[in-house]
Structure formats: C-alpha cells, structure tokens
C-alpha cells in the first residue's frame, strides 16, 4: 500500500461528479475512517460508481517504466516528498503505439525576418508553412545577382550557413544540410503521422512545435532579403532585444495552420486533450518558445513572470529559459568546444551581445583586444554613445546591430571566439544571480558557465510548475540544470526534460560539451519521470555492442542507434528531435559517406525520386525505424522507440499537471 498516494487520489475522486455528494458519516460517499484502508472502504462502503472508478483509477496507473531489456526502471513511490509516474492516473486510454518529436520548428520560415526562405511554387506557402513538399525547383542564387531567397550579409557568413544560403545552384527540395529550403511542410508532417506501406507501423503521434528566433540571424538575413520577391514577401523587421513579436506571429500562424488542417492535426493545451487527440488518430501539436530574448535582453526591466503568463495565454506549454546566450533568467550552456567553428561563433556572439545589452545598462562589459594598451571594444560611450561596439582600427565605425558589423570585423572577431572574444569567459555576474562570480570555468576539456538560475529565473520556474507546464533543462548551464532539478524536488518530484540532446559520454564527435548531458544530469530526467528527446544529427558515437549495430558509419544512423540503445538501457524514456532551424544538419545517409554494406538505404532519398542524402525534412522520419532495422539494431529497442515514445510524453505531462493541480491544503500536509 502507498497510503499517502491513495489518500490524495481519493480526494481527487471524491471531488469528481460521481463522488461529490455530501453524506452522513459511515454512509456511501463519506470516505474511510482512520482505521480503514481506502481499498477496504471502497469495497465495503462505496457505491457501485465509486467502486468502478476506484478500480479504473488503479488500472490506469503505471506499473513501472520498462526498459528494452524488460527490467523495471521505475523506483516506485519515492517518499512522502514526491510522486512517481505510477502514482499518477491516466487521463484517458493508454496509447500503445507511436513516437513523439519533442523539438521541431514548423514555422521556421517566419523566423529571422521571415523573408529568406524558399517554399516551392507560388501559392504553396500557407499560414507560414509550405503546403506540399516538392512543387518546383528554386532558381538558385548567384554572387552578383539579386535572389528571391537565401541572401546573406557577407560572403564569409553565407558560406557558414549551409549549401543553400548565399551562392547556390538550383535544386528542388531540401538536403540534410539545407537552411533556406524549408524542411517542414503539411504534406511531410502528415506523411510522418500516417505513412504508407512499408512504413505504416511507424507513426509520429506528437510534435512539440517551437516558435524560434535568433536576433543575430535575423540581422544577417532580413535586410538582405527585404523586397526580394520570395515566399515571405517583405518580411518583418527584427525586434532588437525582445523576441516577443516574432514568437507571437509564429504562434498565431501555428494555430491558423492547425485550424486549416483540423481533420488530422490539433493543438493540445492540456495532457488530457493530448491523450484524446492521439486516441482520435490525429497529430498532437504542443506549442513552445525558444529564443535568445524571449524574456527580453539584459537591458529590459519588465517582470518575466508577466511574460510567462502572456506566453501561457498564447497557448505555450513549454519554453527555454535561455538559448544561445545568457539571459536575465539563467546562464546558457556553452555550445561546442571553443576551438570548433561553431564554438567560436557562439562565444563571439555572446561577446558582441554583451556590448549591445549588458554594457551601459547592467554594468561594464570587459570586451578588450590587444595586449599592450588594450582597446575597449564596447566603447563605453566614448565615441559611439550607448550600447555600441567599435573595432580598434581607425577606419572602424560604430555598430549598434549585428547587421552593421563589417564582414572583415565579423571574420576577425569570430576567429578570436576562443580567446579575446569568448563572451562567456568574460561575462560579469549580473545583479540577481547568487553565484560567486560570472565567467566560465574548465572542467577537464569542457567549458562550463559559472552562472546558474537568477532570482527571476527561479520565480519563472516555480510559476511554470504551478501551471503544470513542461519544464526543460536544455540550453541552460550545468549549474542551472541543478537549480531547476532542486526546484522539482521541492515541488514533489516534478518532471524535468531534455528535448533535443545527446549523452556526453557516448560522443566522439562532437566532443562532450555543456549543451549535451552528463550522466548525473540525465538522472534528473529519469528519476522525475521526464523524457529525453534525442537530436538526430550527424555524430560519431562510441561502440555499444548491446545495440546490435556493428558498423561504424560516421555521421549516419549507425551512430544515432548506439546512443538510442544506450539511453534505453539506462532507463530513459526516449523521444526524437530534428530541430530543423538555421544550419542544423540531419543525420547523413549511409550512401553519402560510402558506407553501403547493407541492401537498402532508407535515408538517401524520399519516395525514390528526391535525393536528400539523409534526414532532410520531417517526412524522412516515416522510414527511420526501417533504417534502424536495416543497420541491425535489435528489435527490442526498435519496438520501444516506435511504440512507447508518445505514451511516455503523455505520462510526463500528466504527472506535471497532476502535481500542479494538487490542492494547496494537501501540499501543505506533504
């Protein structure tokens, strides 16, 4: 018996319509006496309706999460201080098939100024998303001609953003490394939901759709593509220091898109709605936000809890506290190794944004270059006025936006992202953070952010838990992850999640870094009943013989499969993520890397007609589990991956809401 859980469950039952009637002590509906168990009371004194509902409640609770190998991984009822998944009633029929895509960007064409994308033939771009996937070839883009999509400020930057940004040849659809050719369409999403044979046993049941924004990317794209004649028209100007306008525009169009396709897709705002939608054979969409300045830059003073309430009223049920740079709420994870190209770019952008928003507002931002008489690049109001950055050369001018920075300076500053322009390393501790210092530290080969969760960040986390929102640990520092987990323990083992990540100890390339998860951080997720969404991208992983995969095909499905099996054996509840926004690459096909010892390559082309060279768009997911079987992954893992992910996501959300909806008087007793 678990008397605390049964007491709380009974309180819920007695407040449902069947049980709500008042009665004399000892009569049906009055509840058990102190000497009775709830089982005894329901059997001896309960009405038939109460007995049926109590039996249904017990049948609808989990019996423990089971790994692919069949061992029980749930710890059961932990203590009087927290709930386990098995303590939480389901809100409807159990879902026995389907997977969850935990981090997607179907409205990405509306982000970054909203005018850079190619969406197929005229008229195919509807409600911010292409209707059909393949309708026409783009005209390409030449260096010395004005193009109708994919223009980027600077040849150097353009060359860093994917094969179809800047100068590129004409082609019909996206590849594994596309950016401007949109990678979500209504056709492809529906194909993942209801694929044809031989893929029909592999069904996406849930898609978490994040409105996304990145100010630096907007500045690099919007001005260059304005009035270029592309699908997004003139687009819309970047909102510097606050991503709200872009995020809400995308959220509005997501709702319009769902309404236009209501025969097969529906947005869920509660776990009960989500379960009902899945059981009606429709796709569940859950709304989220992801942006550097979703909460305003460091110079903003509005209450972030008010912003959370606004997002919630917009229908948002999950979010990130920070993204690529530090926020008012939390230190960001430091992405990739500082010597890598991506690592230098992220660190340099933190340095530049420090001049724009931290300096002259919060305090001095110490961005300096040169060992003898170092130049203060944030200028500190000497020549540029407030919130500017100026290079050290006599010919350099003041910049107040990323779009104003010369290509020569951008190249130079990014190149120094591992040294002078490592903005995380020099980031001072802002007010409202209780850390000993700002900056970063090295733990072995991994650079980690010294900033944790701010006071305002804690307020947002607690309010989100009170609302039953889906709480994530992605994109925040290791210290912040621990802070959020501590809040979850104070809030009765509230679920925490990672929605687009990998396990550090399995990675060979990229090397382990703060963005991905260490074992103790993954334990936060497993032990609270959360879900781990694996980012399906080009990695190299360590061997994992138990997976059944013996090939080592670099950047392909063989590497993802090893990670997936490893996580399942660890006891994680696993979903998937493509995260197609900006330069995010999908897993390569084995044909692309000439690793073709197997008969079929399920990822190299779509419908046999369109070469993708890997996971190029969400429609490719229909063949994902066929690909896993082809490379030798054991069936026990594949069965879990394609049949349990949706149910695991729903249970996580149900537990979040169960805790949030517990009466405060009962919480006080706990």
XYZ file of C-alpha atoms in Angstrom:
670
model
C 0.000 0.000 0.000
C 1.010 3.592 -0.601
C -1.341 5.355 1.852
C -0.296 8.916 1.006
C -0.957 8.449 -2.704
C -4.246 6.655 -2.077
C -5.385 9.430 0.248
C -4.621 12.050 -2.370
C -6.170 10.000 -5.145
C -9.291 9.516 -3.057
C -9.530 13.250 -2.518
C -9.480 13.681 -6.286
C -12.140 11.010 -6.716
C -14.403 12.423 -4.044
C -14.339 15.749 -5.872
C -15.398 14.284 -9.227
C -19.103 14.397 -10.175
C -19.725 10.788 -9.195
C -18.297 11.301 -5.709
C -19.188 14.896 -4.938
C -22.420 14.283 -2.989
C -22.267 15.024 0.739
C -23.427 12.273 3.143
C -23.597 11.196 6.754
C -20.522 9.603 8.344
C -20.414 5.923 7.507
C -22.785 6.238 4.561
C -21.707 5.907 0.917
C -19.631 8.886 -0.158
C -18.323 9.830 3.302
C -14.837 8.333 2.921
C -12.848 5.888 5.046
C -12.458 6.079 8.801
C -8.901 6.347 10.197
C -8.800 2.575 10.850
C -9.792 1.618 7.276
C -7.649 1.411 4.178
C -9.087 3.036 1.079
C -9.374 -0.396 -0.560
C -11.424 -1.653 2.395
C -13.642 1.388 2.461
C -14.372 1.350 -1.282
C -15.140 -2.389 -1.177
C -17.351 -2.275 1.932
C -18.938 1.184 1.885
C -18.512 2.660 -1.553
C -21.295 2.983 -4.091
C -21.057 0.909 -7.293
C -19.966 4.039 -9.153
C -17.213 4.667 -6.595
C -16.047 1.059 -6.776
C -15.877 1.183 -10.570
C -13.990 4.459 -10.572
C -11.524 3.262 -7.940
C -10.854 0.115 -9.982
C -10.383 2.228 -13.121
C -8.003 4.540 -11.278
C -5.848 1.615 -10.187
C -5.878 0.145 -13.701
C -4.842 3.477 -15.195
C -1.716 3.947 -13.113
C 1.668 2.864 -14.415
C 3.189 -0.425 -13.271
C 6.683 0.943 -13.778
C 8.567 2.016 -16.874
C 10.218 -0.916 -18.599
C 13.489 -0.816 -20.485
C 14.009 -2.563 -23.796
C 15.518 -5.492 -21.949
C 12.421 -5.906 -19.814
C 13.805 -4.802 -16.439
C 11.864 -2.431 -14.227
C 13.471 1.001 -14.137
C 10.911 2.939 -12.115
C 11.848 3.467 -8.492
C 8.227 3.262 -7.394
C 6.789 5.659 -4.850
C 9.860 7.512 -3.660
C 8.824 9.098 -0.403
C 6.284 11.407 1.137
C 8.158 14.214 -0.607
C 7.435 13.241 -4.196
C 5.413 11.348 -6.754
C 6.427 8.703 -9.234
C 4.747 8.143 -12.590
C 2.909 5.099 -11.237
C 1.175 7.365 -8.731
C -0.451 9.427 -11.455
C -3.766 8.384 -13.049
C -4.016 8.471 -16.831
C -6.465 10.963 -18.265
C -7.776 8.532 -20.892
C -6.994 5.367 -22.798
C -3.391 4.216 -22.871
C -1.552 4.890 -26.134
C 0.154 1.726 -27.359
C 1.966 2.937 -30.466
C 3.679 5.958 -31.919
C 6.610 8.218 -31.124
C 6.995 11.857 -30.108
C 9.014 14.532 -31.903
C 9.995 16.665 -28.946
C 11.593 19.727 -30.566
C 10.539 20.936 -34.032
C 10.201 24.258 -35.884
C 7.429 24.038 -38.492
C 7.096 27.852 -38.653
C 10.834 28.486 -39.121
C 10.177 30.247 -42.430
C 8.597 33.069 -40.436
C 11.632 33.466 -38.164
C 14.783 35.561 -38.788
C 12.888 38.313 -40.613
C 10.515 35.925 -42.365
C 11.654 36.654 -45.931
C 14.670 34.407 -46.612
C 13.034 31.048 -47.334
C 12.185 29.059 -50.440
C 8.789 27.369 -50.128
C 8.212 25.856 -53.576
C 5.882 27.071 -56.293
C 3.920 30.325 -55.906
C 0.897 29.840 -53.651
C 2.408 26.875 -51.819
C 3.289 28.896 -48.689
C 0.155 28.859 -46.493
C -0.050 30.019 -42.864
C 3.733 30.187 -42.601
C 4.423 26.667 -43.871
C 4.622 25.032 -47.313
C 1.543 23.016 -48.141
C 3.130 20.425 -50.427
C 6.730 19.327 -50.033
C 8.075 19.190 -53.576
C 6.426 21.518 -56.099
C 9.208 23.288 -58.009
C 12.949 23.929 -58.188
C 14.393 27.180 -56.954
C 16.285 29.363 -59.418
C 19.460 29.227 -57.372
C 21.370 32.268 -56.221
C 24.411 33.893 -57.802
C 27.066 36.008 -56.148
C 26.459 39.054 -58.310
C 22.683 38.823 -58.750
C 19.726 39.618 -56.536
C 17.965 36.421 -55.485
C 14.431 35.791 -54.271
C 15.648 33.806 -51.244
C 18.727 32.871 -49.220
C 20.576 36.191 -49.378
C 23.034 36.614 -46.506
C 25.098 39.562 -45.363
C 28.683 38.780 -46.355
C 30.234 36.015 -48.404
C 32.107 34.648 -45.384
C 28.977 34.346 -43.244
C 26.929 32.943 -46.128
C 29.396 30.143 -46.602
C 28.896 29.081 -42.978
C 25.120 28.664 -43.138
C 24.525 25.657 -45.372
C 24.659 24.721 -49.029
C 21.536 26.704 -49.992
C 22.420 30.034 -48.381
C 24.136 32.704 -50.446
C 25.562 31.478 -53.736
C 23.998 28.091 -54.587
C 22.749 26.116 -57.558
C 19.101 25.485 -58.401
C 17.520 22.436 -56.785
C 14.066 21.160 -55.965
C 13.936 20.386 -52.265
C 15.959 20.350 -49.066
C 19.022 18.245 -48.362
C 20.330 17.114 -44.976
C 22.173 20.463 -44.639
C 19.601 22.876 -46.068
C 18.556 26.152 -44.458
C 16.564 28.293 -46.889
C 14.687 25.353 -48.447
C 12.107 24.747 -45.745
C 12.145 21.325 -44.110
C 8.615 21.165 -42.761
C 5.525 21.040 -44.978
C 1.950 19.966 -44.303
C 2.458 17.036 -46.663
C 5.615 15.837 -44.937
C 4.192 16.223 -41.427
C 1.105 14.259 -42.409
C 3.313 11.629 -44.015
C 5.121 11.150 -40.689
C 1.765 10.851 -38.921
C 0.181 8.397 -41.387
C 2.912 6.885 -43.569
C 2.174 4.470 -46.414
C 3.433 0.892 -46.519
C 6.069 -0.320 -45.824
C 6.386 2.413 -43.193
C 2.845 2.328 -41.791
C 3.791 0.874 -38.394
C 5.958 3.921 -37.648
C 3.776 6.887 -36.699
C 4.564 10.301 -35.256
C 1.787 10.971 -32.735
C 3.099 14.119 -31.028
C 5.039 17.121 -32.335
C 6.272 19.825 -29.974
C 6.378 22.927 -32.179
C 8.641 25.735 -31.024
C 8.362 29.280 -32.280
C 12.019 30.260 -32.671
C 14.039 33.440 -33.024
C 17.686 34.472 -33.077
C 18.441 38.156 -33.324
C 21.853 37.805 -34.941
C 20.437 35.533 -37.663
C 17.576 37.960 -38.268
C 20.034 40.816 -38.702
C 22.070 38.802 -41.206
C 19.038 37.797 -43.310
C 16.212 40.323 -43.076
C 17.861 43.368 -44.670
C 19.427 41.329 -47.475
C 16.143 39.648 -48.467
C 13.777 42.589 -47.981
C 11.547 43.002 -51.048
C 13.360 40.164 -52.782
C 10.175 38.586 -54.048
C 10.377 35.376 -52.023
C 7.636 33.450 -50.249
C 7.804 35.633 -47.160
C 7.377 38.897 -49.062
C 8.949 41.900 -47.391
C 9.117 40.054 -44.094
C 9.220 41.993 -40.849
C 11.941 43.963 -39.117
C 13.993 42.395 -36.349
C 12.855 43.341 -32.833
C 16.140 44.066 -31.129
C 16.413 42.966 -27.535
C 12.993 41.280 -27.378
C 11.800 38.335 -29.474
C 8.135 38.602 -28.472
C 6.714 39.932 -31.761
C 8.291 37.217 -33.886
C 7.353 34.451 -31.469
C 3.727 35.525 -31.229
C 3.445 35.849 -35.006
C 4.637 32.262 -35.389
C 2.306 31.038 -32.646
C -0.645 32.745 -34.332
C 0.161 31.074 -37.629
C 0.650 27.687 -35.991
C -2.905 27.951 -34.705
C -4.167 29.039 -38.134
C -2.346 26.101 -39.732
C -3.803 23.630 -37.219
C -7.310 25.005 -37.786
C -6.894 24.710 -41.554
C -5.878 21.050 -41.166
C -8.206 20.154 -38.296
C -9.182 16.845 -39.861
C -5.777 15.406 -38.939
C -3.998 17.788 -36.530
C -4.977 19.581 -33.331
C -3.190 21.715 -30.750
C -3.333 20.394 -27.174
C -3.272 22.720 -24.185
C -3.578 20.009 -21.527
C -2.363 16.445 -21.208
C -5.958 15.187 -21.235
C -6.586 16.959 -24.535
C -3.388 15.499 -25.946
C -4.345 11.957 -24.991
C -7.813 12.398 -26.506
C -6.345 13.774 -29.743
C -3.947 10.854 -30.102
C -6.755 8.394 -29.459
C -8.764 10.138 -32.180
C -5.921 9.304 -34.606
C -4.883 12.920 -35.023
C -1.484 14.549 -34.576
C -0.976 16.375 -31.284
C 0.840 19.706 -31.520
C 2.211 21.295 -28.336
C 3.309 24.938 -28.520
C 6.653 26.201 -27.219
C 9.048 29.166 -27.415
C 12.799 29.233 -27.993
C 14.715 32.486 -28.450
C 17.707 34.384 -27.114
C 15.472 37.235 -25.974
C 12.177 35.502 -25.219
C 12.428 37.171 -21.813
C 13.987 40.411 -23.033
C 17.681 41.252 -23.130
C 19.635 42.355 -20.084
C 18.568 45.990 -20.530
C 14.844 45.173 -20.113
C 13.091 45.642 -16.787
C 9.617 44.111 -17.236
C 8.640 41.253 -14.927
C 9.453 37.921 -16.641
C 6.639 36.208 -14.733
C 4.234 38.538 -16.539
C 5.847 37.442 -19.809
C 5.380 33.783 -18.827
C 1.700 34.470 -18.180
C 1.416 36.076 -21.615
C 3.012 33.088 -23.300
C 0.708 30.766 -21.374
C -2.328 32.725 -22.552
C -0.923 32.416 -26.095
C -1.135 28.641 -25.650
C 2.535 27.995 -24.883
C 3.087 24.972 -22.670
C 6.881 24.645 -22.813
C 9.802 27.054 -23.183
C 13.506 27.659 -22.672
C 14.993 29.963 -20.050
C 17.907 30.900 -22.316
C 19.096 29.956 -25.781
C 22.472 30.710 -27.374
C 23.496 33.488 -24.968
C 22.982 34.262 -21.294
C 19.568 35.596 -20.352
C 18.052 37.542 -17.492
C 16.874 34.231 -16.073
C 19.752 31.793 -16.468
C 23.245 31.130 -17.657
C 23.221 29.477 -21.075
C 25.025 26.245 -21.801
C 28.297 26.865 -23.661
C 27.878 25.161 -27.013
C 30.587 23.007 -28.536
C 34.339 23.039 -27.992
C 35.847 26.526 -28.069
C 38.261 25.552 -30.839
C 35.485 24.433 -33.202
C 33.939 26.754 -35.769
C 30.504 26.590 -34.125
C 32.036 27.065 -30.688
C 33.877 30.207 -31.745
C 30.758 31.662 -33.358
C 28.628 31.207 -30.232
C 31.274 32.664 -27.929
C 31.866 35.659 -30.200
C 28.135 36.349 -30.383
C 27.954 36.378 -26.589
C 30.760 38.945 -26.602
C 29.027 41.171 -29.162
C 25.649 40.969 -27.425
C 27.388 41.897 -24.184
C 28.263 45.269 -25.722
C 24.730 45.783 -27.036
C 22.734 44.917 -23.931
C 24.884 44.381 -20.830
C 27.287 47.280 -21.202
C 25.838 50.730 -20.363
C 22.770 49.056 -18.824
C 23.779 46.454 -16.230
C 27.457 47.265 -15.852
C 30.676 47.495 -17.819
C 31.246 44.592 -20.207
C 35.016 43.977 -20.360
C 35.475 43.189 -24.063
C 39.024 44.259 -24.891
C 41.572 43.303 -27.501
C 45.302 43.893 -27.685
C 47.864 43.071 -25.003
C 49.542 46.485 -24.969
C 47.128 49.366 -24.396
C 44.096 47.133 -24.956
C 41.173 48.647 -26.814
C 37.787 48.692 -25.095
C 35.549 47.438 -27.898
C 32.323 48.205 -26.028
C 33.434 51.832 -26.304
C 31.732 52.844 -23.056
C 30.140 55.934 -24.593
C 33.423 57.481 -25.772
C 32.527 57.699 -29.471
C 29.500 55.524 -30.175
C 27.049 56.543 -27.495
C 25.230 53.861 -25.565
C 25.117 50.183 -26.465
C 27.688 50.202 -29.243
C 30.712 48.212 -30.337
C 33.642 49.605 -32.304
C 36.652 47.846 -33.772
C 40.202 49.035 -32.969
C 41.106 50.285 -36.459
C 40.921 53.987 -37.321
C 38.582 53.145 -40.185
C 36.168 51.176 -37.985
C 32.750 52.706 -37.367
C 30.314 52.336 -34.520
C 27.948 49.356 -34.674
C 24.699 49.021 -32.737
C 23.327 45.972 -34.555
C 24.879 42.808 -35.934
C 23.895 43.869 -39.461
C 26.144 46.936 -39.126
C 29.310 44.938 -38.401
C 31.664 44.727 -41.380
C 32.451 41.326 -42.798
C 36.142 41.863 -42.068
C 35.447 42.505 -38.392
C 32.939 39.637 -38.187
C 35.542 37.261 -39.579
C 38.226 38.594 -37.232
C 36.064 38.560 -34.116
C 34.649 35.081 -34.728
C 38.190 33.868 -35.271
C 39.021 35.060 -31.755
C 35.984 33.414 -30.185
C 38.278 31.032 -28.320
C 40.344 33.853 -26.768
C 39.589 37.593 -26.547
C 36.064 37.208 -27.931
C 34.965 34.376 -25.656
C 31.999 36.313 -24.302
C 31.093 33.640 -21.759
C 34.532 33.708 -20.176
C 34.455 37.478 -19.612
C 30.741 37.792 -18.760
C 30.451 39.578 -15.387
C 27.997 38.386 -12.750
C 24.787 40.426 -13.154
C 22.574 41.555 -10.272
C 20.030 38.946 -9.271
C 22.409 35.992 -9.619
C 23.718 34.401 -6.423
C 26.831 32.841 -7.951
C 30.275 33.617 -6.616
C 31.295 35.026 -9.987
C 30.352 35.254 -13.611
C 32.538 33.990 -16.420
C 33.253 30.371 -17.192
C 35.451 27.556 -15.925
C 37.076 24.470 -17.399
C 36.119 21.057 -16.058
C 38.526 18.792 -17.865
C 38.036 19.572 -21.540
C 34.536 21.051 -21.086
C 33.999 24.792 -20.660
C 31.087 25.473 -18.315
C 29.175 28.623 -17.488
C 29.515 29.943 -13.927
C 26.042 31.496 -13.963
C 23.140 29.484 -12.594
C 19.475 30.398 -12.183
C 18.733 34.012 -11.272
C 16.170 35.071 -8.692
C 13.787 35.948 -11.514
C 14.609 32.651 -13.193
C 13.558 30.820 -10.034
C 10.309 32.766 -9.972
C 9.573 31.758 -13.573
C 10.396 28.088 -12.909
C 8.156 27.932 -9.851
C 5.286 29.662 -11.652
C 5.620 27.312 -14.617
C 5.440 24.316 -12.290
C 2.362 25.769 -10.621
C 0.753 25.883 -14.064
C 1.714 22.306 -14.974
C 3.946 23.381 -17.856
C 6.553 21.120 -19.436
C 9.879 22.013 -17.800
C 13.101 21.696 -19.790
C 16.787 21.565 -18.921
C 18.074 22.241 -22.458
C 20.043 25.373 -23.369
C 20.940 26.232 -19.779
C 24.177 25.832 -17.866
C 25.010 22.786 -15.785
C 24.513 24.852 -12.635
C 21.097 25.979 -13.837
C 20.067 22.387 -14.518
C 20.858 21.510 -10.923
C 18.897 24.533 -9.692
C 15.839 23.540 -11.742
C 16.105 19.957 -10.517
C 16.234 21.219 -6.924
C 13.036 23.163 -7.577
C 11.471 19.999 -8.970
C 12.312 18.158 -5.749
C 10.793 20.929 -3.679
C 7.741 20.551 -5.897
C 7.185 16.841 -5.256
C 9.465 15.348 -7.900
C 8.107 17.469 -10.741
C 9.249 16.124 -14.165
C 12.181 17.749 -15.956
C 13.146 17.015 -19.550
C 15.770 17.309 -22.264
C 14.123 17.688 -25.667
C 16.975 17.828 -28.233
C 20.224 16.469 -26.863
C 22.676 13.547 -26.619
C 24.603 11.830 -23.791
C 28.096 13.249 -23.439
C 29.901 10.031 -22.556
C 28.793 8.384 -25.813
C 30.104 11.205 -28.027
C 33.308 11.113 -30.071
C 32.358 13.942 -32.454
C 31.305 16.438 -31.365
C 33.359 16.072 -28.241
C 31.473 16.347 -24.937
C 30.322 19.880 -24.168
C 27.943 21.661 -21.813
C 24.998 21.660 -24.223
C 24.715 17.870 -24.084
C 24.030 15.915 -20.911
C 26.254 14.218 -18.358
C 25.029 11.104 -16.577
C 24.023 12.806 -13.339
C 22.008 15.362 -15.343
C 20.219 12.583 -17.199
C 19.383 11.047 -13.819
C 17.377 14.203 -13.074
C 15.229 13.354 -16.100
C 14.859 9.640 -15.497
C 14.113 9.924 -11.779
C 11.452 12.606 -12.159
C 9.590 10.837 -14.971
C 10.821 13.154 -17.714
C 11.573 12.399 -21.353
C 14.891 12.570 -23.211
C 14.494 13.758 -26.810
C 17.497 12.614 -28.865
C 18.665 15.054 -31.535
C 19.002 13.058 -34.753
C 22.007 14.713 -36.317
C 25.466 13.804 -37.632
C 27.512 12.483 -34.720
C 30.185 9.856 -34.154
C 29.455 7.648 -31.158
C 31.346 5.083 -29.157
C 30.615 1.435 -29.831
C 27.696 -0.120 -27.963
C 27.556 -3.806 -28.801
C 24.277 -4.421 -26.989
C 22.540 -2.265 -29.628
C 23.159 -4.938 -32.269
C 24.789 -2.330 -34.538
C 28.307 -3.363 -35.521
C 29.012 -0.858 -38.318
C 30.621 2.496 -37.620
C 29.342 4.699 -40.444
C 30.384 8.222 -39.495
C 27.538 10.763 -39.030
C 24.864 8.231 -40.013
C 22.066 6.226 -38.405
C 24.540 3.680 -37.001
C 25.803 6.337 -34.592
C 22.357 7.525 -33.512
C 21.267 3.914 -32.977
C 24.062 3.265 -30.486
C 23.050 6.336 -28.498
C 19.378 5.386 -28.526
C 20.049 1.845 -27.274
C 22.396 3.184 -24.600
C 19.754 5.586 -23.292
C 17.019 2.953 -23.294
C 19.216 0.589 -21.295
C 19.864 3.451 -18.900
C 16.121 3.584 -18.258
C 15.383 6.794 -20.151
C 12.029 7.450 -21.803
C 13.072 8.482 -25.278
C 11.689 10.753 -27.983
C 13.231 12.236 -31.118
C 14.143 15.692 -32.358
C 15.179 17.032 -35.755
C 15.374 20.688 -34.629
C 15.471 21.967 -38.225
C 16.200 25.673 -37.883
C 19.121 27.668 -39.329
C 22.144 25.469 -40.049
C 21.001 22.350 -38.191
C 22.065 19.264 -40.130
C 20.175 16.000 -40.178
C 21.717 12.545 -39.891
C 23.626 11.638 -43.077
C 22.603 8.752 -45.295
C 25.000 5.831 -45.446
C 25.236 6.305 -49.199
C 26.568 9.825 -48.688
C 29.524 8.531 -46.663
C 30.019 5.428 -48.876
C 29.084 3.012 -46.080
C 26.782 0.786 -48.112
C 27.290 -2.804 -47.000
C 23.530 -3.148 -46.454
C 20.995 -3.634 -49.229
C 18.738 -0.651 -48.524
C 19.490 2.931 -47.554
C 16.214 4.371 -46.283
C 17.514 7.906 -45.764
C 19.216 8.738 -49.067
C 16.051 9.590 -50.975
C 12.380 10.355 -50.392
C 9.742 8.486 -52.390
C 12.599 7.162 -54.508
C 12.583 10.373 -56.543
C 14.123 13.095 -54.409
C 17.679 12.737 -53.177
C 18.044 14.025 -49.619
C 21.386 12.487 -48.559
C 19.991 11.971 -45.087
C 17.300 13.319 -42.777
C 16.440 16.394 -44.833
C 12.861 17.035 -43.746
C 10.331 15.676 -41.288
C 8.794 13.364 -43.900
C 12.001 11.312 -43.817
C 11.012 10.167 -40.317
C 8.499 7.717 -41.785
C 11.411 5.448 -42.790
C 13.501 5.946 -39.640
C 12.637 2.671 -37.926
C 13.082 0.733 -41.175
C 16.552 2.251 -41.326
C 17.292 1.169 -37.742
C 16.255 -2.381 -38.573
C 18.369 -2.329 -41.742
C 21.558 -1.484 -39.836
C 20.992 -4.321 -37.358
C 19.541 -2.605 -34.323
C 17.875 -5.140 -32.055
C 14.123 -5.390 -32.368
C 13.573 -4.898 -28.637
C 14.900 -1.339 -28.937
C 13.045 -0.534 -32.147
C 9.750 -1.679 -30.646
C 10.169 0.686 -27.701
C 11.260 3.589 -29.894
C 8.365 3.390 -32.314
C 5.630 2.361 -29.865
C 6.249 3.955 -26.457
C 7.519 7.481 -27.044
C 4.073 9.069 -27.352
C 2.785 7.394 -24.185
C 5.920 8.387 -22.280
C 5.452 12.014 -23.314
C 1.811 11.977 -22.215
C 2.678 10.432 -18.851
C 5.312 13.097 -18.243
C 2.787 15.845 -18.989
C 0.078 14.182 -16.900
C 2.424 13.992 -13.949
C 3.323 17.675 -14.340
C -0.331 18.666 -14.277
C -1.192 16.202 -11.504
C 1.308 17.878 -9.200
C 0.316 21.382 -10.294
C -3.388 20.669 -9.676
C -2.911 19.166 -6.236
C -4.865 21.305 -3.732
C -2.633 23.625 -1.731
C -4.034 22.262 1.522
C -2.795 18.790 0.598
C 0.549 20.159 -0.487
C 0.865 21.785 2.919
C 0.271 18.417 4.597
C 3.017 16.873 2.469
